[in-house]
Short mmCIF file of N, CA, C and O in Angstrom, two decimals:
data_model
loop_
_atom_site.label_atom_id
_atom_site.label_comp_id
_atom_site.label_asym_id
_atom_site.label_seq_id
_atom_site.Cartn_x
_atom_site.Cartn_y
_atom_site.Cartn_z
N MET A 1 18.54 -19.07 23.90
CA MET A 1 18.22 -20.34 23.29
C MET A 1 17.26 -21.09 24.22
O MET A 1 17.50 -21.19 25.42
N PRO A 2 16.16 -21.62 23.69
CA PRO A 2 15.21 -22.33 24.54
C PRO A 2 15.79 -23.66 25.03
O PRO A 2 16.68 -24.25 24.42
N ASP A 3 15.28 -24.11 26.17
CA ASP A 3 15.71 -25.39 26.74
C ASP A 3 15.07 -26.52 25.96
O ASP A 3 13.85 -26.67 25.93
N LEU A 4 15.88 -27.34 25.28
CA LEU A 4 15.38 -28.42 24.43
C LEU A 4 15.75 -29.78 24.98
O LEU A 4 15.74 -30.77 24.26
N THR A 5 16.06 -29.87 26.27
CA THR A 5 16.50 -31.13 26.84
C THR A 5 15.39 -32.16 26.93
O THR A 5 15.67 -33.35 27.00
N HIS A 6 14.13 -31.74 26.91
CA HIS A 6 13.01 -32.67 27.02
C HIS A 6 12.68 -33.36 25.70
O HIS A 6 11.91 -34.31 25.68
N LEU A 7 13.25 -32.91 24.59
CA LEU A 7 12.94 -33.48 23.28
C LEU A 7 13.79 -34.72 23.03
O LEU A 7 14.95 -34.79 23.45
N ARG A 8 13.21 -35.69 22.33
CA ARG A 8 13.96 -36.89 21.95
C ARG A 8 14.95 -36.53 20.86
O ARG A 8 14.64 -35.72 19.99
N PRO A 9 16.11 -37.15 20.84
CA PRO A 9 17.06 -36.86 19.76
C PRO A 9 16.55 -37.41 18.44
O PRO A 9 15.93 -38.47 18.38
N MET A 10 16.81 -36.68 17.39
CA MET A 10 16.42 -37.10 16.05
C MET A 10 17.48 -38.02 15.48
O MET A 10 18.63 -37.96 15.89
N PRO A 11 17.13 -38.87 14.53
CA PRO A 11 18.14 -39.70 13.88
C PRO A 11 19.18 -38.83 13.17
O PRO A 11 18.89 -37.71 12.76
N ALA A 12 20.36 -39.35 13.03
CA ALA A 12 21.46 -38.59 12.44
C ALA A 12 21.30 -38.54 10.92
O ALA A 12 21.88 -39.34 10.19
N VAL A 13 20.50 -37.63 10.44
CA VAL A 13 20.32 -37.42 9.02
C VAL A 13 20.49 -35.93 8.75
O VAL A 13 20.29 -35.11 9.63
N SER A 14 20.88 -35.59 7.55
CA SER A 14 20.99 -34.18 7.23
C SER A 14 19.69 -33.72 6.58
O SER A 14 19.11 -34.42 5.76
N ILE A 15 19.25 -32.57 6.94
CA ILE A 15 18.01 -32.00 6.43
C ILE A 15 18.37 -30.69 5.74
O ILE A 15 19.12 -29.88 6.27
N ARG A 16 17.85 -30.50 4.54
CA ARG A 16 18.13 -29.28 3.81
C ARG A 16 16.88 -28.40 3.83
O ARG A 16 15.79 -28.85 3.56
N ALA A 17 17.07 -27.13 4.17
CA ALA A 17 15.99 -26.16 4.16
C ALA A 17 16.49 -24.92 3.45
O ALA A 17 17.46 -24.30 3.88
N LEU A 18 15.84 -24.58 2.36
CA LEU A 18 16.20 -23.41 1.56
C LEU A 18 17.66 -23.45 1.12
O LEU A 18 18.38 -22.44 1.15
N GLY A 19 18.14 -24.65 0.74
CA GLY A 19 19.48 -24.78 0.21
C GLY A 19 20.59 -24.81 1.23
O GLY A 19 21.75 -24.75 0.87
N ARG A 20 20.28 -24.92 2.52
CA ARG A 20 21.35 -25.01 3.50
C ARG A 20 21.07 -26.14 4.47
O ARG A 20 19.92 -26.54 4.67
N GLU A 21 22.12 -26.65 5.09
CA GLU A 21 21.99 -27.76 6.02
C GLU A 21 21.38 -27.26 7.32
O GLU A 21 21.72 -26.19 7.82
N VAL A 22 20.46 -28.06 7.87
CA VAL A 22 19.85 -27.76 9.16
C VAL A 22 20.20 -28.90 10.09
O VAL A 22 20.07 -30.07 9.73
N SER A 23 20.66 -28.59 11.27
CA SER A 23 21.02 -29.62 12.23
C SER A 23 19.81 -30.46 12.58
O SER A 23 18.71 -29.93 12.78
N PRO A 24 19.96 -31.80 12.67
CA PRO A 24 18.82 -32.65 13.03
C PRO A 24 18.24 -32.31 14.39
O PRO A 24 17.08 -32.54 14.65
N ASP A 25 19.09 -31.75 15.29
CA ASP A 25 18.58 -31.40 16.62
C ASP A 25 17.62 -30.21 16.56
O ASP A 25 16.79 -30.05 17.44
N PHE A 26 17.76 -29.39 15.54
CA PHE A 26 16.92 -28.20 15.43
C PHE A 26 16.15 -28.18 14.13
O PHE A 26 15.96 -27.14 13.51
N TRP A 27 15.67 -29.34 13.69
CA TRP A 27 14.95 -29.43 12.41
C TRP A 27 13.66 -28.64 12.44
O TRP A 27 13.21 -28.15 11.42
N PHE A 28 13.06 -28.49 13.62
CA PHE A 28 11.79 -27.77 13.70
C PHE A 28 11.99 -26.27 13.79
O PHE A 28 11.03 -25.51 13.72
N LEU A 29 13.21 -25.81 13.90
CA LEU A 29 13.49 -24.37 13.95
C LEU A 29 14.02 -23.90 12.59
O LEU A 29 14.97 -23.15 12.51
N SER A 30 13.42 -24.38 11.52
CA SER A 30 13.89 -24.02 10.19
C SER A 30 13.54 -22.58 9.87
O SER A 30 12.89 -21.88 10.64
N VAL A 31 13.97 -22.15 8.70
CA VAL A 31 13.79 -20.77 8.29
C VAL A 31 12.31 -20.41 8.16
O VAL A 31 11.89 -19.32 8.56
N LEU A 32 11.51 -21.33 7.62
CA LEU A 32 10.09 -21.05 7.42
C LEU A 32 9.24 -21.62 8.55
O LEU A 32 8.17 -22.17 8.32
N ALA A 33 9.71 -21.48 9.76
CA ALA A 33 8.96 -21.97 10.91
C ALA A 33 9.00 -20.93 12.01
O ALA A 33 9.95 -20.15 12.14
N LEU A 34 7.96 -20.92 12.80
CA LEU A 34 7.88 -20.06 13.96
C LEU A 34 7.80 -20.99 15.16
O LEU A 34 6.74 -21.48 15.51
N GLY A 35 8.95 -21.32 15.73
CA GLY A 35 9.00 -22.34 16.77
C GLY A 35 8.74 -23.69 16.13
O GLY A 35 9.41 -24.09 15.19
N ALA A 36 7.75 -24.41 16.64
CA ALA A 36 7.42 -25.72 16.10
C ALA A 36 6.32 -25.63 15.03
O ALA A 36 5.85 -26.65 14.56
N ILE A 37 5.90 -24.43 14.65
CA ILE A 37 4.84 -24.25 13.66
C ILE A 37 5.49 -23.95 12.31
O ILE A 37 6.14 -22.92 12.13
N ASN A 38 5.31 -24.86 11.37
CA ASN A 38 5.81 -24.65 10.02
C ASN A 38 4.85 -23.70 9.31
O ASN A 38 3.65 -23.96 9.20
N LEU A 39 5.35 -22.59 8.82
CA LEU A 39 4.50 -21.54 8.28
C LEU A 39 3.91 -21.86 6.90
O LEU A 39 2.86 -21.34 6.56
N VAL A 40 4.56 -22.71 6.12
CA VAL A 40 4.04 -23.03 4.78
C VAL A 40 2.72 -23.81 4.89
O VAL A 40 1.71 -23.38 4.32
N PRO A 41 2.66 -24.95 5.61
CA PRO A 41 1.36 -25.62 5.73
C PRO A 41 0.32 -24.78 6.47
O PRO A 41 -0.87 -24.83 6.15
N PHE A 42 0.77 -24.00 7.44
CA PHE A 42 -0.15 -23.15 8.17
C PHE A 42 -0.81 -22.14 7.22
O PHE A 42 -2.02 -21.94 7.24
N GLY A 43 -0.01 -21.55 6.34
CA GLY A 43 -0.55 -20.62 5.35
C GLY A 43 -1.46 -21.30 4.36
O GLY A 43 -2.48 -20.75 3.93
N MET A 44 -1.11 -22.55 3.97
CA MET A 44 -1.95 -23.29 3.03
C MET A 44 -3.32 -23.59 3.64
O MET A 44 -4.34 -23.50 2.94
N VAL A 45 -3.36 -23.93 4.91
CA VAL A 45 -4.64 -24.18 5.58
C VAL A 45 -5.48 -22.91 5.61
O VAL A 45 -6.69 -22.95 5.35
N ILE A 46 -4.86 -21.79 5.89
CA ILE A 46 -5.60 -20.53 5.92
C ILE A 46 -6.17 -20.19 4.55
O ILE A 46 -7.35 -19.83 4.41
N VAL A 47 -5.35 -20.32 3.51
CA VAL A 47 -5.81 -20.00 2.15
C VAL A 47 -6.95 -20.93 1.73
O VAL A 47 -7.97 -20.48 1.19
N MET A 48 -6.80 -22.24 1.96
CA MET A 48 -7.85 -23.19 1.55
C MET A 48 -9.14 -22.95 2.34
O MET A 48 -10.23 -23.13 1.79
N THR A 49 -9.03 -22.55 3.59
CA THR A 49 -10.22 -22.23 4.38
C THR A 49 -10.94 -21.02 3.79
O THR A 49 -12.16 -21.02 3.64
N ILE A 50 -10.19 -20.00 3.45
CA ILE A 50 -10.79 -18.78 2.89
C ILE A 50 -11.43 -19.08 1.53
O ILE A 50 -12.51 -18.56 1.21
N VAL A 51 -10.80 -19.94 0.74
CA VAL A 51 -11.31 -20.25 -0.59
C VAL A 51 -12.57 -21.12 -0.53
O VAL A 51 -13.55 -20.88 -1.25
N THR A 52 -12.59 -22.14 0.33
CA THR A 52 -13.69 -23.11 0.33
C THR A 52 -14.83 -22.78 1.29
O THR A 52 -15.93 -23.30 1.12
N ALA A 53 -14.59 -21.97 2.30
CA ALA A 53 -15.63 -21.71 3.31
C ALA A 53 -16.92 -21.13 2.72
O ALA A 53 -18.01 -21.57 3.09
N PRO A 54 -16.87 -20.16 1.82
CA PRO A 54 -18.13 -19.62 1.30
C PRO A 54 -18.97 -20.68 0.57
O PRO A 54 -20.21 -20.70 0.71
N ASP A 55 -18.33 -21.55 -0.20
CA ASP A 55 -19.08 -22.59 -0.91
C ASP A 55 -19.71 -23.59 0.05
O ASP A 55 -20.87 -23.98 -0.11
N PHE A 56 -18.95 -24.02 1.05
CA PHE A 56 -19.49 -25.00 1.99
C PHE A 56 -20.53 -24.38 2.92
O PHE A 56 -21.40 -25.08 3.44
N ALA A 57 -20.46 -23.09 3.15
CA ALA A 57 -21.49 -22.44 3.96
C ALA A 57 -22.78 -22.25 3.16
O ALA A 57 -23.88 -22.32 3.72
N ALA A 58 -22.67 -22.06 1.84
CA ALA A 58 -23.85 -21.86 1.01
C ALA A 58 -24.49 -23.18 0.58
O ALA A 58 -25.66 -23.20 0.20
N MET A 59 -23.75 -24.28 0.63
CA MET A 59 -24.27 -25.56 0.15
C MET A 59 -25.56 -26.00 0.85
O MET A 59 -26.51 -26.41 0.17
N PRO A 60 -25.70 -25.90 2.17
CA PRO A 60 -26.97 -26.31 2.79
C PRO A 60 -28.15 -25.47 2.34
O PRO A 60 -29.28 -25.97 2.29
N HIS A 61 -27.91 -24.24 2.00
CA HIS A 61 -29.01 -23.37 1.56
C HIS A 61 -29.45 -23.68 0.13
O HIS A 61 -30.60 -23.43 -0.23
N ARG A 62 -28.55 -24.23 -0.68
CA ARG A 62 -28.89 -24.58 -2.05
C ARG A 62 -29.47 -25.99 -2.17
O ARG A 62 -30.12 -26.30 -3.17
N THR A 63 -29.22 -26.83 -1.18
CA THR A 63 -29.63 -28.24 -1.25
C THR A 63 -31.00 -28.41 -0.63
O THR A 63 -31.31 -27.81 0.40
N GLU A 64 -31.83 -29.27 -1.23
CA GLU A 64 -33.15 -29.53 -0.65
C GLU A 64 -32.99 -30.32 0.65
O GLU A 64 -32.00 -31.02 0.87
N ALA A 65 -33.98 -30.21 1.52
CA ALA A 65 -33.88 -30.72 2.88
C ALA A 65 -33.66 -32.24 2.93
O ALA A 65 -32.82 -32.72 3.70
N LEU A 66 -34.41 -33.00 2.15
CA LEU A 66 -34.29 -34.46 2.20
C LEU A 66 -32.90 -34.92 1.77
O LEU A 66 -32.29 -35.78 2.41
N ARG A 67 -32.38 -34.32 0.71
CA ARG A 67 -31.04 -34.71 0.24
C ARG A 67 -29.97 -34.32 1.27
O ARG A 67 -29.02 -35.06 1.51
N LEU A 68 -30.14 -33.16 1.89
CA LEU A 68 -29.19 -32.72 2.91
C LEU A 68 -29.20 -33.67 4.10
O LEU A 68 -28.15 -34.01 4.65
N LYS A 69 -30.40 -34.12 4.51
CA LYS A 69 -30.49 -35.09 5.62
C LYS A 69 -29.79 -36.39 5.27
O LYS A 69 -29.12 -37.00 6.10
N ARG A 70 -29.91 -36.84 4.04
CA ARG A 70 -29.25 -38.08 3.61
C ARG A 70 -27.73 -37.91 3.60
O ARG A 70 -27.00 -38.80 4.02
N ILE A 71 -27.28 -36.78 3.11
CA ILE A 71 -25.83 -36.53 3.07
C ILE A 71 -25.27 -36.50 4.48
O ILE A 71 -24.26 -37.15 4.79
N LEU A 72 -25.91 -35.74 5.35
CA LEU A 72 -25.43 -35.63 6.73
C LEU A 72 -25.60 -36.94 7.50
O LEU A 72 -24.86 -37.21 8.45
N GLY A 73 -26.57 -37.76 7.09
CA GLY A 73 -26.73 -39.07 7.72
C GLY A 73 -25.66 -40.05 7.31
O GLY A 73 -25.32 -40.96 8.07
N CYS A 74 -25.11 -39.90 6.12
CA CYS A 74 -24.06 -40.80 5.64
C CYS A 74 -22.68 -40.43 6.17
O CYS A 74 -21.79 -41.29 6.21
N LEU A 75 -22.47 -39.21 6.58
CA LEU A 75 -21.15 -38.80 7.03
C LEU A 75 -20.62 -39.64 8.20
O LEU A 75 -19.46 -40.04 8.17
N PRO A 76 -21.42 -39.92 9.23
CA PRO A 76 -20.87 -40.76 10.32
C PRO A 76 -20.45 -42.15 9.85
O PRO A 76 -19.48 -42.70 10.36
N SER A 77 -21.15 -42.71 8.86
CA SER A 77 -20.75 -44.03 8.37
C SER A 77 -19.44 -43.97 7.59
O SER A 77 -18.76 -44.98 7.44
N LEU A 78 -19.07 -42.80 7.09
CA LEU A 78 -17.79 -42.65 6.42
C LEU A 78 -16.65 -42.38 7.41
O LEU A 78 -15.52 -42.79 7.20
N VAL A 79 -16.96 -41.70 8.50
CA VAL A 79 -15.95 -41.34 9.48
C VAL A 79 -15.71 -42.47 10.49
O VAL A 79 -14.58 -42.68 10.94
N ALA A 80 -16.75 -43.22 10.83
CA ALA A 80 -16.65 -44.23 11.89
C ALA A 80 -15.59 -45.31 11.63
O ALA A 80 -14.85 -45.64 12.56
N PRO A 81 -15.48 -45.87 10.43
CA PRO A 81 -14.46 -46.91 10.25
C PRO A 81 -13.04 -46.41 10.51
O PRO A 81 -12.23 -47.12 11.09
N ASN A 82 -12.75 -45.19 10.12
CA ASN A 82 -11.42 -44.65 10.38
C ASN A 82 -11.20 -44.44 11.87
O ASN A 82 -10.12 -44.72 12.39
N ARG A 83 -12.20 -43.98 12.57
CA ARG A 83 -12.06 -43.79 14.02
C ARG A 83 -11.90 -45.12 14.73
O ARG A 83 -11.14 -45.24 15.68
N LEU A 84 -12.63 -46.15 14.27
CA LEU A 84 -12.49 -47.47 14.87
C LEU A 84 -11.11 -48.05 14.57
O LEU A 84 -10.54 -48.76 15.41
N ARG A 85 -10.59 -47.77 13.41
CA ARG A 85 -9.24 -48.25 13.06
C ARG A 85 -8.19 -47.64 13.97
O ARG A 85 -7.24 -48.31 14.37
N LYS A 86 -8.37 -46.39 14.34
CA LYS A 86 -7.39 -45.71 15.18
C LYS A 86 -7.64 -45.91 16.67
O LYS A 86 -6.81 -45.51 17.48
N ALA A 87 -8.76 -46.53 17.03
CA ALA A 87 -9.08 -46.73 18.44
C ALA A 87 -8.09 -47.70 19.07
O ALA A 87 -7.57 -48.59 18.41
N PRO A 88 -7.83 -47.52 20.37
CA PRO A 88 -6.92 -48.48 21.02
C PRO A 88 -7.51 -49.88 21.02
O PRO A 88 -8.72 -50.08 21.15
N LYS A 89 -6.63 -50.85 20.84
CA LYS A 89 -7.08 -52.25 20.80
C LYS A 89 -7.28 -52.74 22.23
O LYS A 89 -6.36 -52.85 22.99
N TRP A 90 -8.53 -53.09 22.60
CA TRP A 90 -8.83 -53.65 23.92
C TRP A 90 -9.93 -54.60 23.89
O TRP A 90 -10.38 -55.22 23.16
#
């Protein structure tokens, strides 16, 4: 059994995984997890990457240069407000 003394205790709630109770102390060691890695979302990320990567890789080749420059120029203005929101307040 791995040493879990460094982890904070979880609130006393019952968690159900695949129809059975899982101790709150070991919620991350569920049936569909490999250590702290939950395999269901991990698999979903892999599948979505395989499905969407070819389209997003071909998009710059199908788009004219001026429109592509405008799209890529607008991306920082969409990402910046969220990054500023999460920045430490100082």
